[in-house]
XYZ file of C-alpha atoms in Angstrom:
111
model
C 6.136 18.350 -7.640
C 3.357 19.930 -5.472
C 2.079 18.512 -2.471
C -1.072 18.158 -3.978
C -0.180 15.913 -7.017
C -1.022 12.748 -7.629
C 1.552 10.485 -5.952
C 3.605 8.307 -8.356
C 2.611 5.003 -9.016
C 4.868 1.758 -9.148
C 4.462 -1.540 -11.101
C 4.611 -4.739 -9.606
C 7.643 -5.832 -11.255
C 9.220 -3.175 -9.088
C 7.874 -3.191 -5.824
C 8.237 -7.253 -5.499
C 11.986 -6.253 -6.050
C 12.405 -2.979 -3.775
C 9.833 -5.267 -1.223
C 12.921 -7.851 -1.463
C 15.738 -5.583 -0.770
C 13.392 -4.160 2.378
C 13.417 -0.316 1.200
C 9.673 -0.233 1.193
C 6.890 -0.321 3.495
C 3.621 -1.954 2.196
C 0.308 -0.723 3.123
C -2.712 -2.435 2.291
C -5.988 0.371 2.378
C -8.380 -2.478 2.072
C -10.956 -4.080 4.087
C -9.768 -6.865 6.930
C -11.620 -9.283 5.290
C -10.152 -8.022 1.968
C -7.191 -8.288 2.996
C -7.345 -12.226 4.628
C -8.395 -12.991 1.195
C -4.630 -12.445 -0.172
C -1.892 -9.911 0.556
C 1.748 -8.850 -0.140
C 3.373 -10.337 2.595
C 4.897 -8.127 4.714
C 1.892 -5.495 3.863
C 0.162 -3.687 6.835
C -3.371 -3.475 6.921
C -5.029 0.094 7.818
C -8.250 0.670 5.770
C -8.790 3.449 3.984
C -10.901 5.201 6.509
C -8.715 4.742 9.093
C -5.266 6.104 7.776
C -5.845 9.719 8.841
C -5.935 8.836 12.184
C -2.939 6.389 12.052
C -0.558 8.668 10.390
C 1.455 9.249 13.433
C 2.098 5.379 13.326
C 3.435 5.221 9.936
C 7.261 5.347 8.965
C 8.900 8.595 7.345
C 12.129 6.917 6.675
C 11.025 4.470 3.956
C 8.491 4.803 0.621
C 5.695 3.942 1.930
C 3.635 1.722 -1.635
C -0.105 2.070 -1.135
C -2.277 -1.146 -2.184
C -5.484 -2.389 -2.724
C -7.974 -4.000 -4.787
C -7.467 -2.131 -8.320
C -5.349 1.238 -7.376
C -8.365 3.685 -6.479
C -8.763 3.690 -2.658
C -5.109 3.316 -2.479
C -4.302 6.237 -4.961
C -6.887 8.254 -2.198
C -4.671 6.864 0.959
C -1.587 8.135 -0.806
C -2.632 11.567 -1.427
C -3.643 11.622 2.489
C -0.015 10.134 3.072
C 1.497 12.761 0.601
C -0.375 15.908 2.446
C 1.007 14.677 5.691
C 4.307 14.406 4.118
C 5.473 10.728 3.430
C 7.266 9.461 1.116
C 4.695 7.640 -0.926
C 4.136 5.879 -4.144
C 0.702 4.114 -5.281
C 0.742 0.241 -6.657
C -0.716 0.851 -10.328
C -3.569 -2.015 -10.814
C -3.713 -3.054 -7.354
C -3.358 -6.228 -6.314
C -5.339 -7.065 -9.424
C -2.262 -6.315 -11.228
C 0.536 -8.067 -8.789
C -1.717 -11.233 -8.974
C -1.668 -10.920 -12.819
C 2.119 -10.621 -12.620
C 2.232 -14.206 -10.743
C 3.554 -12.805 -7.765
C 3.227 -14.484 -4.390
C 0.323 -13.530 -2.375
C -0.421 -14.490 1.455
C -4.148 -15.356 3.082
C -4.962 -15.235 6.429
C -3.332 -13.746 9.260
C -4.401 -9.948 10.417
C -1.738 -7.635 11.125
């Protein structure tokens, strides 16, 4: 798979499970305030226009599962991540989808 493919994507079924066993790192691409709202907990916020300049910050030893509203800035943070050569997979409906699922989500507190 190229460099320049789109990163593959992971349900929420399957990331609350790999988020349990600790093999992922969560990064939330949306707004602060977005974010506040609800969250994975354990997710990190950077917003999208800000994870260029924090690559250097972000692991290379774990998957690193992009998040945010509905799956399209995220899919856009995980191509950066991708390019830059993480690990990277891309939550498919967002958090939409994981609050659809019924899984727990976490307000307040910035990271």
């Amino acid at each position: 798979m190229g460099l320049f493919t789109r990163a593959p994507s992971t349900d929420p079924a399957d990331l609350a499970e790999r988020l349990a066993q600790g093999s992922v790192y969560i990064l939330d691409v949306r707004q602060p305030n977005e974010w506040r709202q609800g969250h994975i907990h354990g997710s990190r916020n950077v917003p999208l226009m800000q994870v260029k300049s924090r690559l250097a910050t972000l692991p290379r030893d774990k998957t690193i599962v992009t998040v945010c509203a509905s799956g399209h800035r995220s899919a856009a943070a995980a191509r950066t991540l991708r390019r830059s050569g993480h690990q990277v997979e891309n939550l498919k409906g967002g958090m939409h989808a994981w609050s659809q699922a019924a899984l727990p989500v976490e307000r307040g507190r910035t990271r």
